[in-house]
Amino acid sequence: MQREYSVGWYKTQEGFAYKKMDQDESNKNDVVVVLGSRDISEEEPREVVDTPEIPFVGRNLGRNLERFSAFMRDISGINGQEPSGNEQADNEKVSNEQAGNEQASNRSFCELPSQSSSARNNFVVLGKEFDNAVDAKDRVSSLLWMSYRCGFEPIPKSEDGPKPIFFFSSIVFNKQTLNNLKNLKSLLDNENFTSDAGWGCMIRTSQNLLANTMLKLAKSKQEEKKEKQNKAEDDKKQNEVDDKKQNEVDDKKQRDKEIFSQIIALFQDNIKSPFSLHNFIRVVSGSPLQIKPGQWFGPNAASASIKKLTAEQNEKNDADSLVPVPFVYVSENCDLYDDEIEEIFQKEKKPLLLLFPIRLGIDQVNKYYHDSILQLLASEYSVGIAGGKPSSSFYFLGYENDDELIYLDPHSPQMVEEPINTNSYHVTEYSKLNIEMLDPSMMIGILVKTMAEYQSFKLECTSSKNKILHFHPLVTVVPQESSITQSWEEVQGGEEEDFVNLNVKKNEEEFIDLGK
């Protein structure tokens, strides 16, 4: 007898269950497949969410069509004026829905019906561990967030580079960018880029990494300054303690605002701001990489841009500046030499930002490196990772329960505002990506302020057997007469040999391995 089935998503307290029910009267047993939830075959009946053959596809398609229809109705009344208060709220709602859609698209099929946040108990954000999601979100909201921007100072297209109109579809379905005719006109400019939507995500995540590095340095500098002041004021009377504490809280809030404002000003989208999108493109277009406006950056281009721009800024930056700029060291092969690092600290006398533009696999990150990635994110010296999915870059801050990476998503276009709206540089929620879906191409950032911190970081990595970074101890070079007596012709060997042996022995106890 042929059996008939009804299928659908059933809601449970812990997630969703995909239930397949046998309608054959001779066998009324339920067949239940549970994803991210406990088995519900013995539970009371649940509400059926959908019952098509492939439930989640039909549901998402319907919702997307509804959103598109509503979006077209909303933008049909464009009048070239600033949005009203209600329109502003609608814009934010649309933007939040789009961000939610992007977040959902970053999850695999098996991740959609995941466990609730209440079941989680391990959160790590830039080296700090939390036991609940609320504190983790508070930490994330205190960081800086750079995203796509629209309406910025024009960047002329390259003669042999992409045309701005190619990226029109990345912008047009965001209602927030279509609130006035002036902006719509700039989007149709085929000679100048006025938005980086569709191509600038790696630049934005690199800005995120650098901006939060500078934020960490600025706050650390203020804390050290405050500690010195407190030591000098230990002789104050006890009855002044309460007033002093309140004043310290107020002072800290004011200093934090000043720090945020100064850092954000350095990243504004114009040629005068040292770490702007414009300057990221400027320095790398003149490098051997020759990346043009509209072309996607990779980790190598991003790290090269950061190194060049920080060097330029350090040449003119005041040592007493509220926002310190680090010296940047780039290691493409992930090798760190103790003597070289020590020399940098002695010469530059600045905090050191270590950047590692790497590829840890072919199509996806090899599982061999998963634990090492988590260890680096959990380090107190971590300033995050810029990477993501193929052709989509995210700023990774930490992880939940050793399998889901926490990240900030730059793929939400926002308008350039005058005066600067600092609230648009923060988020209240974070996104997640299963580590299995992480793209192997990424840029890892580590910040150490002293040689002692470098040694501490080195100990963290070596004790945990980190498989990404390689440390080399101090080497003392003793001049000695070389025992190599072969000429270049002799090393090449005879005519019948097809290769040169680069492992040339110096003596019986040591050799030079040029393959390392």
Short mmCIF file of C-alpha atoms in Angstrom, two decimals:
data_model
loop_
_atom_site.label_atom_id
_atom_site.label_comp_id
_atom_site.label_asym_id
_atom_site.label_seq_id
_atom_site.Cartn_x
_atom_site.Cartn_y
_atom_site.Cartn_z
CA MET A 1 0.00 0.00 0.00
CA GLN A 2 1.35 3.44 -0.95
CA ARG A 3 1.64 5.81 2.00
CA GLU A 4 0.81 9.49 2.05
CA TYR A 5 2.60 12.00 4.23
CA SER A 6 2.02 15.50 5.52
CA VAL A 7 5.07 17.58 6.27
CA GLY A 8 5.75 20.86 8.06
CA TRP A 9 7.74 22.87 10.56
CA TYR A 10 6.51 22.54 14.14
CA LYS A 11 7.38 25.10 16.80
CA THR A 12 8.96 23.90 20.03
CA GLN A 13 10.39 25.76 23.00
CA GLU A 14 13.90 24.94 21.90
CA GLY A 15 13.68 25.54 18.18
CA PHE A 16 11.90 24.03 15.18
CA ALA A 17 11.18 20.42 14.31
CA TYR A 18 10.55 19.08 10.82
CA LYS A 19 7.75 16.53 11.19
CA LYS A 20 6.75 13.90 8.65
CA MET A 21 3.49 12.08 9.54
CA ASP A 22 2.50 8.69 8.14
CA GLN A 23 -1.18 8.83 7.08
CA ASP A 24 -1.48 5.06 6.54
CA GLU A 25 -4.16 3.77 8.93
CA SER A 26 -2.19 0.58 9.49
CA ASN A 27 0.76 2.51 10.83
CA LYS A 28 0.07 5.77 12.67
CA ASN A 29 3.57 6.23 14.07
CA ASP A 30 5.06 9.64 13.49
CA VAL A 31 8.41 10.03 11.82
CA VAL A 32 10.10 13.07 13.31
CA VAL A 33 13.30 14.76 12.17
CA VAL A 34 14.45 17.35 14.69
CA LEU A 35 16.97 20.08 13.86
CA GLY A 36 18.29 22.11 16.78
CA SER A 37 15.57 20.77 19.09
CA ARG A 38 14.69 17.77 21.20
CA ASP A 39 12.51 14.98 19.77
CA ILE A 40 8.85 16.03 19.96
CA SER A 41 7.24 12.79 18.81
CA GLU A 42 5.87 12.20 22.33
CA GLU A 43 4.84 15.82 22.96
CA GLU A 44 1.49 17.50 22.53
CA PRO A 45 0.61 18.68 18.99
CA ARG A 46 2.37 21.86 17.93
CA GLU A 47 1.32 24.61 15.58
CA VAL A 48 2.24 23.82 11.99
CA VAL A 49 4.14 26.74 10.53
CA ASP A 50 4.03 25.66 6.87
CA THR A 51 3.20 22.48 5.00
CA PRO A 52 4.66 22.70 1.48
CA GLU A 53 7.01 20.02 0.20
CA ILE A 54 10.02 22.20 1.12
CA PRO A 55 8.56 24.36 3.90
CA PHE A 56 11.31 26.89 4.57
CA VAL A 57 11.85 27.75 0.88
CA GLY A 58 8.18 28.55 0.31
CA ARG A 59 7.97 30.62 3.46
CA ASN A 60 11.06 32.70 2.71
CA LEU A 61 10.04 33.26 -0.92
CA GLY A 62 6.63 34.52 0.13
CA ARG A 63 8.09 36.87 2.70
CA ASN A 64 10.62 38.25 0.24
CA LEU A 65 7.90 38.92 -2.34
CA GLU A 66 5.82 40.69 0.28
CA ARG A 67 8.80 42.82 1.33
CA PHE A 68 9.58 43.70 -2.28
CA SER A 69 5.97 44.72 -2.97
CA ALA A 70 5.88 46.83 0.19
CA PHE A 71 9.24 48.36 -0.70
CA MET A 72 8.04 49.43 -4.16
CA ARG A 73 4.90 50.93 -2.66
CA ASP A 74 6.98 52.83 -0.09
CA ILE A 75 9.44 54.39 -2.54
CA SER A 76 6.81 55.34 -5.11
CA GLY A 77 6.26 58.61 -3.25
CA ILE A 78 9.84 59.94 -3.43
CA ASN A 79 9.54 63.73 -3.33
CA GLY A 80 13.10 64.96 -3.06
CA GLN A 81 12.65 66.03 0.58
CA GLU A 82 14.09 64.80 3.83
CA PRO A 83 12.06 61.97 5.37
CA SER A 84 9.58 62.68 8.13
CA GLY A 85 9.81 61.10 11.55
CA ASN A 86 7.52 58.23 10.55
CA GLU A 87 9.44 57.69 7.33
CA GLN A 88 12.69 57.65 9.29
CA ALA A 89 11.28 54.89 11.50
CA ASP A 90 10.20 52.96 8.38
CA ASN A 91 13.69 53.34 6.95
CA GLU A 92 15.22 51.89 10.08
CA LYS A 93 12.74 49.02 10.02
CA VAL A 94 13.56 48.18 6.41
CA SER A 95 17.27 48.41 7.14
CA ASN A 96 16.91 46.10 10.14
CA GLU A 97 14.89 43.61 8.09
CA GLN A 98 17.54 43.58 5.38
CA ALA A 99 20.26 43.08 7.96
CA GLY A 100 18.23 40.19 9.36
CA ASN A 101 17.89 38.67 5.90
CA GLU A 102 21.65 38.92 5.34
CA GLN A 103 22.29 37.33 8.71
CA ALA A 104 19.91 34.47 7.89
CA SER A 105 21.57 33.96 4.49
CA ASN A 106 24.90 33.43 6.22
CA ARG A 107 23.60 30.31 7.94
CA SER A 108 23.48 26.83 6.52
CA PHE A 109 20.24 24.80 6.27
CA CYS A 110 21.04 22.97 9.49
CA GLU A 111 21.67 26.21 11.36
CA LEU A 112 18.25 27.78 10.74
CA PRO A 113 16.46 25.89 13.51
CA SER A 114 19.25 26.42 16.05
CA GLN A 115 19.22 26.29 19.82
CA SER A 116 17.90 29.27 21.72
CA SER A 117 20.34 31.74 23.23
CA SER A 118 19.23 30.69 26.72
CA ALA A 119 20.99 27.35 26.22
CA ARG A 120 24.33 29.02 25.54
CA ASN A 121 26.79 29.85 28.27
CA ASN A 122 30.10 30.65 26.62
CA PHE A 123 30.65 34.01 24.91
CA VAL A 124 34.03 35.46 23.96
CA VAL A 125 34.46 38.98 22.53
CA LEU A 126 38.00 40.24 21.79
CA GLY A 127 39.60 38.25 24.57
CA LYS A 128 36.91 38.84 27.20
CA GLU A 129 34.69 35.97 28.31
CA PHE A 130 31.02 36.34 29.25
CA ASP A 131 28.48 33.87 30.60
CA ASN A 132 25.40 35.50 29.07
CA ALA A 133 24.37 37.11 25.79
CA VAL A 134 23.36 40.44 27.36
CA ASP A 135 26.86 41.24 28.59
CA ALA A 136 28.36 40.05 25.31
CA LYS A 137 26.04 42.38 23.36
CA ASP A 138 26.92 45.27 25.66
CA ARG A 139 30.57 44.68 24.90
CA VAL A 140 29.90 44.57 21.15
CA SER A 141 27.82 47.77 21.28
CA SER A 142 30.74 49.59 22.89
CA LEU A 143 32.87 48.96 19.79
CA LEU A 144 33.02 50.91 16.54
CA TRP A 145 31.26 49.70 13.40
CA MET A 146 32.06 50.80 9.85
CA SER A 147 29.64 49.93 7.05
CA TYR A 148 28.85 50.75 3.44
CA ARG A 149 28.16 54.47 2.91
CA CYS A 150 26.31 56.30 0.16
CA GLY A 151 26.62 59.90 -0.95
CA PHE A 152 30.28 60.42 -0.11
CA GLU A 153 32.88 62.57 -1.88
CA PRO A 154 33.14 61.22 -5.48
CA ILE A 155 35.92 58.79 -6.37
CA PRO A 156 36.64 58.95 -10.13
CA LYS A 157 36.46 55.57 -11.83
CA SER A 158 39.55 54.17 -13.48
CA GLU A 159 39.63 54.05 -17.28
CA ASP A 160 40.06 50.29 -17.28
CA GLY A 161 38.22 49.63 -14.02
CA PRO A 162 34.60 48.78 -13.14
CA LYS A 163 31.85 51.31 -13.78
CA PRO A 164 29.79 52.60 -10.83
CA ILE A 165 26.53 51.61 -12.53
CA PHE A 166 27.55 47.94 -12.17
CA PHE A 167 26.81 48.22 -8.43
CA PHE A 168 23.47 50.04 -8.72
CA SER A 169 21.54 46.91 -7.72
CA SER A 170 23.51 46.73 -4.46
CA ILE A 171 22.11 50.11 -3.46
CA VAL A 172 18.73 50.60 -5.08
CA PHE A 173 16.77 48.20 -2.86
CA ASN A 174 17.80 49.99 0.32
CA LYS A 175 15.10 52.59 0.94
CA GLN A 176 17.35 54.64 3.20
CA THR A 177 19.51 55.56 0.21
CA LEU A 178 16.57 56.70 -1.94
CA ASN A 179 15.00 59.36 0.26
CA ASN A 180 15.97 62.32 -1.89
CA LEU A 181 16.48 63.02 -5.56
CA LYS A 182 19.99 64.35 -5.03
CA ASN A 183 21.17 60.97 -3.81
CA LEU A 184 19.32 59.15 -6.58
CA LYS A 185 21.12 61.33 -9.12
CA SER A 186 24.51 60.50 -7.59
CA LEU A 187 23.72 56.78 -7.81
CA LEU A 188 23.23 57.15 -11.56
CA ASP A 189 26.63 58.84 -12.01
CA ASN A 190 28.60 56.46 -14.23
CA GLU A 191 31.88 58.37 -13.97
CA ASN A 192 32.30 58.58 -10.18
CA PHE A 193 31.79 56.25 -7.24
CA THR A 194 29.71 57.82 -4.47
CA SER A 195 29.02 54.52 -2.69
CA ASP A 196 31.07 51.43 -1.93
CA ALA A 197 28.06 49.10 -1.69
CA GLY A 198 28.83 45.87 -3.50
CA TRP A 199 32.63 46.15 -3.49
CA GLY A 200 34.01 47.87 -0.37
CA CYS A 201 33.27 45.34 2.37
CA MET A 202 36.91 44.26 2.88
CA ILE A 203 37.94 47.90 3.22
CA ARG A 204 35.18 48.44 5.78
CA THR A 205 36.13 45.40 7.86
CA SER A 206 39.77 46.52 7.72
CA GLN A 207 38.64 49.93 8.96
CA ASN A 208 36.75 48.14 11.73
CA LEU A 209 39.88 46.30 12.80
CA LEU A 210 42.05 49.43 12.74
CA ALA A 211 39.45 51.68 14.40
CA ASN A 212 38.89 49.27 17.29
CA THR A 213 42.64 48.84 17.66
CA MET A 214 42.95 52.60 18.09
CA LEU A 215 39.95 52.61 20.44
CA LYS A 216 41.64 50.00 22.62
CA LEU A 217 44.88 52.00 22.67
CA ALA A 218 43.11 55.28 23.47
CA LYS A 219 41.17 53.78 26.38
CA SER A 220 44.27 52.07 27.71
CA LYS A 221 46.15 55.36 27.55
CA GLN A 222 43.41 57.14 29.49
CA GLU A 223 43.32 54.41 32.14
CA GLU A 224 47.08 54.65 32.64
CA LYS A 225 46.83 58.41 32.92
CA LYS A 226 44.03 58.11 35.48
CA GLU A 227 46.01 55.62 37.58
CA LYS A 228 48.89 58.08 37.80
CA GLN A 229 46.51 60.83 38.89
CA ASN A 230 44.97 58.60 41.56
CA LYS A 231 48.38 57.79 43.03
CA ALA A 232 49.11 61.50 43.29
CA GLU A 233 45.81 62.14 45.08
CA ASP A 234 45.97 59.42 47.74
CA ASP A 235 46.21 62.03 50.46
CA LYS A 236 42.68 63.38 49.81
CA LYS A 237 40.16 63.32 52.66
CA GLN A 238 37.76 60.37 52.98
CA ASN A 239 34.64 62.55 52.75
CA GLU A 240 35.63 63.48 49.22
CA VAL A 241 35.61 59.87 48.00
CA ASP A 242 31.94 59.66 46.91
CA ASP A 243 32.04 62.93 45.02
CA LYS A 244 35.31 61.87 43.46
CA LYS A 245 33.85 58.57 42.20
CA GLN A 246 30.87 60.31 40.60
CA ASN A 247 33.15 62.84 38.96
CA GLU A 248 35.32 60.02 37.63
CA VAL A 249 32.29 58.35 36.03
CA ASP A 250 31.23 61.61 34.39
CA ASP A 251 34.77 62.32 33.24
CA LYS A 252 35.08 58.84 31.74
CA LYS A 253 31.86 59.23 29.76
CA GLN A 254 33.03 62.57 28.42
CA ARG A 255 36.46 61.19 27.52
CA ASP A 256 34.89 58.21 25.77
CA LYS A 257 32.75 60.55 23.66
CA GLU A 258 35.82 62.56 22.72
CA ILE A 259 37.73 59.39 21.83
CA PHE A 260 34.87 58.06 19.68
CA SER A 261 34.50 61.39 17.89
CA GLN A 262 38.21 61.71 17.15
CA ILE A 263 38.52 58.15 15.84
CA ILE A 264 35.40 58.41 13.67
CA ALA A 265 36.72 61.67 12.20
CA LEU A 266 39.82 59.81 11.01
CA PHE A 267 37.67 57.40 8.97
CA GLN A 268 35.28 59.82 7.23
CA ASP A 269 34.76 59.22 3.53
CA ASN A 270 36.82 62.01 2.03
CA ILE A 271 40.40 62.39 0.87
CA LYS A 272 41.36 64.53 3.90
CA SER A 273 40.60 61.82 6.47
CA PRO A 274 43.73 59.67 6.86
CA PHE A 275 41.96 56.29 7.06
CA SER A 276 39.12 56.94 4.63
CA LEU A 277 37.91 54.60 1.92
CA HIS A 278 39.42 57.09 -0.53
CA ASN A 279 42.89 56.75 0.97
CA PHE A 280 42.71 52.96 1.21
CA ILE A 281 42.16 52.97 -2.55
CA ARG A 282 44.79 55.64 -3.16
CA VAL A 283 47.70 53.78 -1.55
CA VAL A 284 46.90 50.37 -2.98
CA SER A 285 46.21 51.64 -6.51
CA GLY A 286 49.76 52.97 -6.57
CA SER A 287 51.20 49.70 -5.26
CA PRO A 288 52.14 46.63 -7.31
CA LEU A 289 48.65 45.28 -6.57
CA GLN A 290 47.12 48.15 -8.62
CA ILE A 291 43.59 47.65 -7.33
CA LYS A 292 41.11 50.12 -8.82
CA PRO A 293 37.94 51.73 -7.43
CA GLY A 294 35.13 49.20 -7.59
CA GLN A 295 37.46 46.19 -7.34
CA TRP A 296 37.30 43.94 -4.30
CA PHE A 297 40.18 44.08 -1.80
CA GLY A 298 41.78 40.93 -0.48
CA PRO A 299 43.62 40.52 2.85
CA ASN A 300 46.99 41.36 1.27
CA ALA A 301 45.73 44.64 -0.18
CA ALA A 302 44.00 45.49 3.09
CA SER A 303 47.08 44.87 5.24
CA ALA A 304 49.29 46.81 2.81
CA SER A 305 46.90 49.77 2.94
CA ILE A 306 46.79 49.79 6.74
CA LYS A 307 50.59 49.64 6.97
CA LYS A 308 51.05 52.52 4.51
CA LEU A 309 48.33 54.76 5.97
CA THR A 310 49.44 54.32 9.59
CA ALA A 311 53.03 55.10 8.57
CA GLU A 312 51.85 58.32 6.91
CA GLN A 313 49.81 59.30 9.95
CA ASN A 314 52.62 58.54 12.41
CA GLU A 315 54.90 60.94 10.56
CA LYS A 316 52.63 63.85 11.48
CA ASN A 317 50.81 62.53 14.55
CA ASP A 318 51.42 64.21 17.90
CA ALA A 319 52.88 61.85 20.49
CA ASP A 320 50.48 63.32 23.06
CA SER A 321 47.45 62.76 20.83
CA LEU A 322 44.33 61.43 22.53
CA VAL A 323 44.19 58.63 19.93
CA PRO A 324 47.50 56.74 19.46
CA VAL A 325 48.33 55.24 16.07
CA PRO A 326 50.22 51.91 16.20
CA PHE A 327 53.21 50.82 14.17
CA VAL A 328 52.12 48.05 11.79
CA TYR A 329 54.05 44.87 11.06
CA VAL A 330 52.75 42.56 8.30
CA SER A 331 53.74 38.89 8.16
CA GLU A 332 52.30 37.08 5.16
CA ASN A 333 53.88 33.77 6.14
CA CYS A 334 52.84 34.11 9.82
CA ASP A 335 56.46 33.95 11.04
CA LEU A 336 57.49 36.12 13.99
CA TYR A 337 61.15 36.59 14.93
CA ASP A 338 61.79 37.70 18.50
CA ASP A 339 64.85 39.78 17.68
CA GLU A 340 63.03 41.61 14.88
CA ILE A 341 60.06 42.42 17.14
CA GLU A 342 62.36 43.64 19.90
CA GLU A 343 64.19 45.88 17.44
CA ILE A 344 60.88 47.44 16.34
CA PHE A 345 59.90 48.27 19.91
CA GLN A 346 63.30 49.81 20.62
CA LYS A 347 63.27 51.89 17.45
CA GLU A 348 59.62 52.95 17.07
CA LYS A 349 58.62 53.18 20.75
CA LYS A 350 55.01 52.56 19.77
CA PRO A 351 52.38 49.85 20.24
CA LEU A 352 52.69 47.17 17.59
CA LEU A 353 49.80 45.96 15.43
CA LEU A 354 50.62 42.56 13.93
CA LEU A 355 48.71 41.72 10.75
CA PHE A 356 48.63 38.26 9.19
CA PRO A 357 47.01 38.13 5.71
CA ILE A 358 46.66 34.40 5.18
CA ARG A 359 44.74 31.62 3.48
CA LEU A 360 43.94 28.56 5.58
CA GLY A 361 42.56 26.17 2.99
CA ILE A 362 41.20 26.06 -0.54
CA ASP A 363 37.41 26.41 -0.52
CA GLN A 364 36.96 26.50 3.24
CA VAL A 365 39.09 26.69 6.36
CA ASN A 366 40.75 23.37 7.08
CA LYS A 367 39.42 21.95 10.38
CA TYR A 368 43.04 21.59 11.39
CA TYR A 369 43.03 25.36 12.11
CA HIS A 370 39.67 25.74 13.90
CA ASP A 371 41.03 25.57 17.45
CA SER A 372 43.85 27.95 16.56
CA ILE A 373 41.40 30.55 15.20
CA LEU A 374 39.35 30.36 18.39
CA GLN A 375 42.49 30.66 20.51
CA LEU A 376 43.53 33.83 18.69
CA LEU A 377 40.07 35.40 19.11
CA ALA A 378 40.13 34.50 22.81
CA SER A 379 43.51 36.15 23.36
CA GLU A 380 43.51 39.41 25.33
CA TYR A 381 45.70 40.80 22.55
CA SER A 382 43.19 40.09 19.78
CA VAL A 383 41.74 42.97 17.76
CA GLY A 384 39.70 40.70 15.51
CA ILE A 385 39.77 39.08 12.10
CA ALA A 386 38.69 40.57 8.77
CA GLY A 387 37.38 37.82 6.53
CA GLY A 388 34.12 35.98 5.97
CA LYS A 389 32.44 34.14 3.13
CA PRO A 390 33.60 34.20 -0.51
CA SER A 391 33.49 37.81 -1.77
CA SER A 392 31.86 38.95 1.48
CA SER A 393 34.00 40.26 4.29
CA PHE A 394 32.94 40.45 7.95
CA TYR A 395 34.68 41.70 11.09
CA PHE A 396 34.98 38.76 13.49
CA LEU A 397 35.15 39.63 17.19
CA GLY A 398 34.81 36.33 19.01
CA TYR A 399 32.62 33.27 19.25
CA GLU A 400 29.80 31.43 21.01
CA ASN A 401 30.32 27.91 22.29
CA ASP A 402 33.36 27.16 20.14
CA ASP A 403 31.42 26.80 16.89
CA GLU A 404 29.66 30.06 15.98
CA LEU A 405 31.78 33.10 15.23
CA ILE A 406 30.53 36.53 16.32
CA TYR A 407 30.91 39.26 13.72
CA LEU A 408 29.90 42.75 12.63
CA ASP A 409 28.45 42.97 9.12
CA PRO A 410 29.38 45.98 6.92
CA HIS A 411 26.80 45.16 4.22
CA SER A 412 24.21 47.72 5.34
CA PRO A 413 24.40 50.94 3.28
CA GLN A 414 24.06 54.14 5.31
CA MET A 415 23.97 57.74 4.18
CA VAL A 416 26.92 60.06 4.79
CA GLU A 417 25.66 62.59 7.32
CA GLU A 418 26.72 66.12 8.20
CA PRO A 419 27.26 66.66 11.04
CA ILE A 420 28.55 63.19 11.83
CA ASN A 421 25.98 60.93 13.46
CA THR A 422 28.09 58.91 15.92
CA ASN A 423 25.15 56.58 16.64
CA SER A 424 25.46 55.20 13.11
CA TYR A 425 28.89 53.81 14.06
CA HIS A 426 27.54 51.42 16.70
CA VAL A 427 25.37 48.31 16.68
CA THR A 428 23.10 46.81 19.33
CA GLU A 429 23.15 43.27 17.94
CA TYR A 430 25.79 41.04 16.42
CA SER A 431 25.62 38.37 13.73
CA LYS A 432 26.90 34.79 13.79
CA LEU A 433 28.51 32.42 11.32
CA ASN A 434 29.31 28.76 11.86
CA ILE A 435 33.07 28.28 11.76
CA GLU A 436 32.56 25.52 9.16
CA MET A 437 31.38 28.21 6.70
CA LEU A 438 34.32 30.58 7.22
CA ASP A 439 36.20 31.53 4.05
CA PRO A 440 39.91 30.54 4.23
CA SER A 441 41.12 33.99 3.12
CA MET A 442 41.42 36.40 6.07
CA MET A 443 43.50 39.01 7.90
CA ILE A 444 44.23 38.36 11.59
CA GLY A 445 45.02 41.28 13.89
CA ILE A 446 47.01 41.18 17.16
CA LEU A 447 47.95 44.22 19.27
CA VAL A 448 50.90 44.19 21.69
CA LYS A 449 52.07 47.39 23.38
CA THR A 450 55.39 46.16 24.80
CA MET A 451 57.94 43.40 24.37
CA ALA A 452 56.61 41.86 27.58
CA GLU A 453 53.13 41.64 26.05
CA TYR A 454 54.59 40.08 22.93
CA GLN A 455 56.30 37.42 25.06
CA SER A 456 53.03 36.81 26.90
CA PHE A 457 51.17 36.41 23.61
CA LYS A 458 53.88 34.08 22.35
CA LEU A 459 53.48 31.94 25.48
CA GLU A 460 49.70 31.78 24.92
CA CYS A 461 50.20 30.50 21.39
CA THR A 462 52.97 28.02 22.10
CA SER A 463 51.25 26.56 25.16
CA SER A 464 48.04 26.03 23.18
CA LYS A 465 50.01 24.66 20.19
CA ASN A 466 48.68 27.29 17.80
CA LYS A 467 49.04 25.98 14.25
CA ILE A 468 48.78 29.33 12.44
CA LEU A 469 51.56 31.46 13.91
CA HIS A 470 55.20 30.44 14.07
CA PHE A 471 57.62 31.97 16.59
CA HIS A 472 61.39 32.02 16.24
CA PRO A 473 63.60 32.75 19.26
CA LEU A 474 66.43 35.25 19.47
CA VAL A 475 69.31 34.24 17.25
CA THR A 476 72.93 35.21 17.92
CA VAL A 477 74.94 35.32 14.71
CA VAL A 478 78.59 34.33 15.16
CA PRO A 479 80.82 35.28 12.19
CA GLN A 480 82.67 32.27 10.87
CA GLU A 481 84.35 31.15 7.72
CA SER A 482 81.95 29.40 5.44
CA SER A 483 82.74 25.79 4.66
CA ILE A 484 80.89 25.97 1.34
CA THR A 485 83.54 25.48 -1.35
CA GLN A 486 81.37 24.73 -4.36
CA SER A 487 81.05 27.28 -7.10
CA TRP A 488 77.62 28.14 -8.52
CA GLU A 489 78.27 25.88 -11.50
CA GLU A 490 79.22 23.02 -9.20
CA VAL A 491 76.01 23.40 -7.17
CA GLN A 492 73.94 23.17 -10.34
CA GLY A 493 75.29 19.70 -10.96
CA GLY A 494 75.64 17.87 -14.21
CA GLU A 495 73.62 18.15 -17.35
CA GLU A 496 71.47 15.17 -16.40
CA GLU A 497 70.20 16.79 -13.16
CA ASP A 498 66.89 18.68 -13.36
CA PHE A 499 67.03 20.60 -10.08
CA VAL A 500 69.27 22.50 -7.69
CA ASN A 501 69.57 21.15 -4.16
CA LEU A 502 68.98 24.16 -1.89
CA ASN A 503 69.79 22.20 1.29
CA VAL A 504 73.53 22.83 1.07
CA LYS A 505 75.48 21.45 4.03
CA LYS A 506 77.75 23.82 5.91
CA ASN A 507 79.24 21.16 8.15
CA GLU A 508 78.24 17.90 9.77
CA GLU A 509 76.04 19.50 12.46
CA GLU A 510 74.09 22.22 10.65
CA PHE A 511 72.74 23.17 7.28
CA ILE A 512 70.92 26.07 5.69
CA ASP A 513 67.32 25.22 4.81
CA LEU A 514 66.15 27.87 2.36
CA GLY A 515 62.82 26.18 2.06
CA LYS A 516 61.61 27.41 5.43
#
